[in-house]
PDB file of C-alpha atoms in Angstrom:
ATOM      1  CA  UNK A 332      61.177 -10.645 -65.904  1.00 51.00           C
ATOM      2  CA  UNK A 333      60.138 -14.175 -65.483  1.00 55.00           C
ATOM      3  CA  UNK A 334      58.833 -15.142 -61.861  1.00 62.00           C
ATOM      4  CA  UNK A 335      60.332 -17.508 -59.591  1.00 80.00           C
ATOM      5  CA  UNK A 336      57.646 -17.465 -57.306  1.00 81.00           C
ATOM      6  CA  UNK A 337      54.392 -19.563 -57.862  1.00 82.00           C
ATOM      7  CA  UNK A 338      51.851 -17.679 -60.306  1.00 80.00           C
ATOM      8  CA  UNK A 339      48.755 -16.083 -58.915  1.00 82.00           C
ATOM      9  CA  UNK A 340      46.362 -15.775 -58.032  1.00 87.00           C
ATOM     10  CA  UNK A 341      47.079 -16.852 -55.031  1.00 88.00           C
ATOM     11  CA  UNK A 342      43.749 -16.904 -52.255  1.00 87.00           C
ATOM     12  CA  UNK A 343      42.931 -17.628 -48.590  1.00 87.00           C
ATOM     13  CA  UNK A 344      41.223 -20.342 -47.417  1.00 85.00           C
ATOM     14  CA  UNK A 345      40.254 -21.611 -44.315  1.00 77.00           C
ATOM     15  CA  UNK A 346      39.318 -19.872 -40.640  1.00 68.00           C
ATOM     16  CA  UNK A 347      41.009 -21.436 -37.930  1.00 68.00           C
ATOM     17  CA  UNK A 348      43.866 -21.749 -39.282  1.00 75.00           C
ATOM     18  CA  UNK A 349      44.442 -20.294 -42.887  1.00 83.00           C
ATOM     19  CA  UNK A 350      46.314 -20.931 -46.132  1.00 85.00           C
ATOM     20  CA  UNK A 351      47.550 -19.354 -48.408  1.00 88.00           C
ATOM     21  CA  UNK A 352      47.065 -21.270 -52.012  1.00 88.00           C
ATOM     22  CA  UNK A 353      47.454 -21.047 -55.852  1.00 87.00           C
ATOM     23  CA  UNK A 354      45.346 -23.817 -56.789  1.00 85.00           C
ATOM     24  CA  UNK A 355      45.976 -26.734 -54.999  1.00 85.00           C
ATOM     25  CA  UNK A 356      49.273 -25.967 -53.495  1.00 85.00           C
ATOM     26  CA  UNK A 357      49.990 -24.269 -50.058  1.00 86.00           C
ATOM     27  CA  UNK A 358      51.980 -20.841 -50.289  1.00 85.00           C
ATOM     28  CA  UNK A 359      51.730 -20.115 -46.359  1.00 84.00           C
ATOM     29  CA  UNK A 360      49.980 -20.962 -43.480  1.00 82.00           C
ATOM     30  CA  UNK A 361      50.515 -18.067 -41.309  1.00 79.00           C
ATOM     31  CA  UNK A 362      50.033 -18.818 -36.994  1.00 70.00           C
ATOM     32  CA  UNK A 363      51.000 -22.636 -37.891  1.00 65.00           C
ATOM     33  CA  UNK A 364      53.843 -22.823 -36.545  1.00 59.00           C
ATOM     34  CA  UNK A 365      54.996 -23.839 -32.394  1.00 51.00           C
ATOM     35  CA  UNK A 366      56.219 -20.273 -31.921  1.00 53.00           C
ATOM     36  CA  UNK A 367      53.355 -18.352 -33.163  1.00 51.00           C
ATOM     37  CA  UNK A 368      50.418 -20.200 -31.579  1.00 53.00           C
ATOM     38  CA  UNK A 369      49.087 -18.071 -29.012  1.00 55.00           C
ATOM     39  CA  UNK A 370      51.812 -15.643 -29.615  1.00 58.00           C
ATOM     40  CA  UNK A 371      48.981 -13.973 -32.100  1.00 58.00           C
ATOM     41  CA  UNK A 372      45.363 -14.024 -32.633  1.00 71.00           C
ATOM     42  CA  UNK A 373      43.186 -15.610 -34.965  1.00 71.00           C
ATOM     43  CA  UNK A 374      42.490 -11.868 -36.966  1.00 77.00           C
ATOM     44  CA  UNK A 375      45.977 -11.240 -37.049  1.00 77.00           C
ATOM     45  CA  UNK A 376      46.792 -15.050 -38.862  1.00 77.00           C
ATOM     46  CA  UNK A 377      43.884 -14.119 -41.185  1.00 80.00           C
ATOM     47  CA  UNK A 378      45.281 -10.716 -42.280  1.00 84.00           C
ATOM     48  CA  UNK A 379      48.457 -12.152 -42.691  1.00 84.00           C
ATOM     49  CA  UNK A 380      46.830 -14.539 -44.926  1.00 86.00           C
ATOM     50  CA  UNK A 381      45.363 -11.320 -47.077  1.00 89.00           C
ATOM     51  CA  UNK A 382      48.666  -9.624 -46.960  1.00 89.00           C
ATOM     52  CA  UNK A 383      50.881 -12.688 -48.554  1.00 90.00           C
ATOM     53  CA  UNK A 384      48.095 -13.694 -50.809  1.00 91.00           C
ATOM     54  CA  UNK A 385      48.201 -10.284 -52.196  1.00 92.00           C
ATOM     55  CA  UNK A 386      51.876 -10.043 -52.609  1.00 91.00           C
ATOM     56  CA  UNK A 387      52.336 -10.953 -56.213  1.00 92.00           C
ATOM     57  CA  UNK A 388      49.733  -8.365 -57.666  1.00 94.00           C
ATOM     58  CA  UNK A 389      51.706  -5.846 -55.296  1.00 95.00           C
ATOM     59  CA  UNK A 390      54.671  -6.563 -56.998  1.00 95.00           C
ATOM     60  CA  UNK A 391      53.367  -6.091 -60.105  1.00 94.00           C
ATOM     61  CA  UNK A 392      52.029  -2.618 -58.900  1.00 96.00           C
ATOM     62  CA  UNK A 393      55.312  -2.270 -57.716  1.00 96.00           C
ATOM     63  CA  UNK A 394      57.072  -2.502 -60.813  1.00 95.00           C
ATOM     64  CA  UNK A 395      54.346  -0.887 -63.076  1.00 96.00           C
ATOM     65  CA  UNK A 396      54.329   2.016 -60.990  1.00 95.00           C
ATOM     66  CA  UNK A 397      58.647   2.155 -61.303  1.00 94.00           C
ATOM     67  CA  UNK A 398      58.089   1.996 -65.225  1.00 93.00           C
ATOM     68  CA  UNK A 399      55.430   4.868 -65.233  1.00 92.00           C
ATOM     69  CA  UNK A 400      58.013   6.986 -63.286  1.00 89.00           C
ATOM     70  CA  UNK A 401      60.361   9.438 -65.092  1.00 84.00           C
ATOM     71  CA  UNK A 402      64.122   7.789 -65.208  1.00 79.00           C
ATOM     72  CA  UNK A 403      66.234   9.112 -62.188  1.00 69.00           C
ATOM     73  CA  UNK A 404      67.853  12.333 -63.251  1.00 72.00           C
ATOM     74  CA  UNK A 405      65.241  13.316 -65.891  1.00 77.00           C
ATOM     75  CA  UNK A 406      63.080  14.437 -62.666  1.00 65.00           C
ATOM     76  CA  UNK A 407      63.756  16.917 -60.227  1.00 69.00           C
ATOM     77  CA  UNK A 408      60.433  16.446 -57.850  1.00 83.00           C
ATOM     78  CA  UNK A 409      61.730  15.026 -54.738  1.00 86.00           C
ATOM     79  CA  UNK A 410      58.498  13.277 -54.272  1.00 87.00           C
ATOM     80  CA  UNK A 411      59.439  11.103 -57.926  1.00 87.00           C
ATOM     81  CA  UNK A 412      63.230  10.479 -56.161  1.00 86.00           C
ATOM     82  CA  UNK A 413      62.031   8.906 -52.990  1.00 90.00           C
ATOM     83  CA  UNK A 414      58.518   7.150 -55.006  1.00 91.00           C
ATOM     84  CA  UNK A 415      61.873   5.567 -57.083  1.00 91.00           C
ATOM     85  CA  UNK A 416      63.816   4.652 -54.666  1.00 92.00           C
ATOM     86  CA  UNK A 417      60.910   3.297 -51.905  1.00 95.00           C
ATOM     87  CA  UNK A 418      59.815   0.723 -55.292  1.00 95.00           C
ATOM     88  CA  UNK A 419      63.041   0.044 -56.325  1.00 95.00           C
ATOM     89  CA  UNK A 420      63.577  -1.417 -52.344  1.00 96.00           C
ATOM     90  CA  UNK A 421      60.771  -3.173 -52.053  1.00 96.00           C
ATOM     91  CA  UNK A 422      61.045  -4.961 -55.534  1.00 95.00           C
ATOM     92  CA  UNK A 423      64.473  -5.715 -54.661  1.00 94.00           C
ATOM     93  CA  UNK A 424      63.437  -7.234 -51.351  1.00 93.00           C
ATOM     94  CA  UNK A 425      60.468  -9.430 -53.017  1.00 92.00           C
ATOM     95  CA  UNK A 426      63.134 -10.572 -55.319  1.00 90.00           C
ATOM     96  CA  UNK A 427      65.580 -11.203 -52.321  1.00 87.00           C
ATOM     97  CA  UNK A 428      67.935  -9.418 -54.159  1.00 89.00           C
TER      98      UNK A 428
END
């Protein structure tokens, strides 16, 4: 499926306040905005930071994980039904389908 999202990878920079880029364009800057300074602290913007930067090689786990699963109704481990259906939400969401 072809991406609509800007192709990794995608890094942090910066301490004060950090971005989120791929290259030389700005994904994210988490804590910049009115609301959120002082509403959070500087290690909470940074992991932010880590958590979007990583989101496009979680996605990808995301969906090579789905494709390694057995097809819904081939499997009968519960554990395989809810692995399924927890990827198949989250990949939806990224997707904002």
């Amino acid at each position: 499926m072809k991406t609509e999202f800007t192709p990794s990878p995608w890094t942090v920079t910066g301490g004060y306040s950090p971005q989120v880029k791929a290259g030389a364009v700005v994904i994210a800057t988490p804590g910049a905005t009115p609301d959120a300074i002082g509403g959070t602290n500087l290690s909470e913007h940074a992991a932010n930071a880590r958590l979007i930067a990583a989101a496009p090689e979680l996605l990808a786990a995301c969906e090579e994980a789905l494709e390694a699963l057995p097809p819904p109704g081939v499997s009968v481990s519960p554990l395989f039904l809810l692995l399924d259906e927890t990827l198949r939400k989250a990949i939806a969401r990224a997707r904002g389908e």
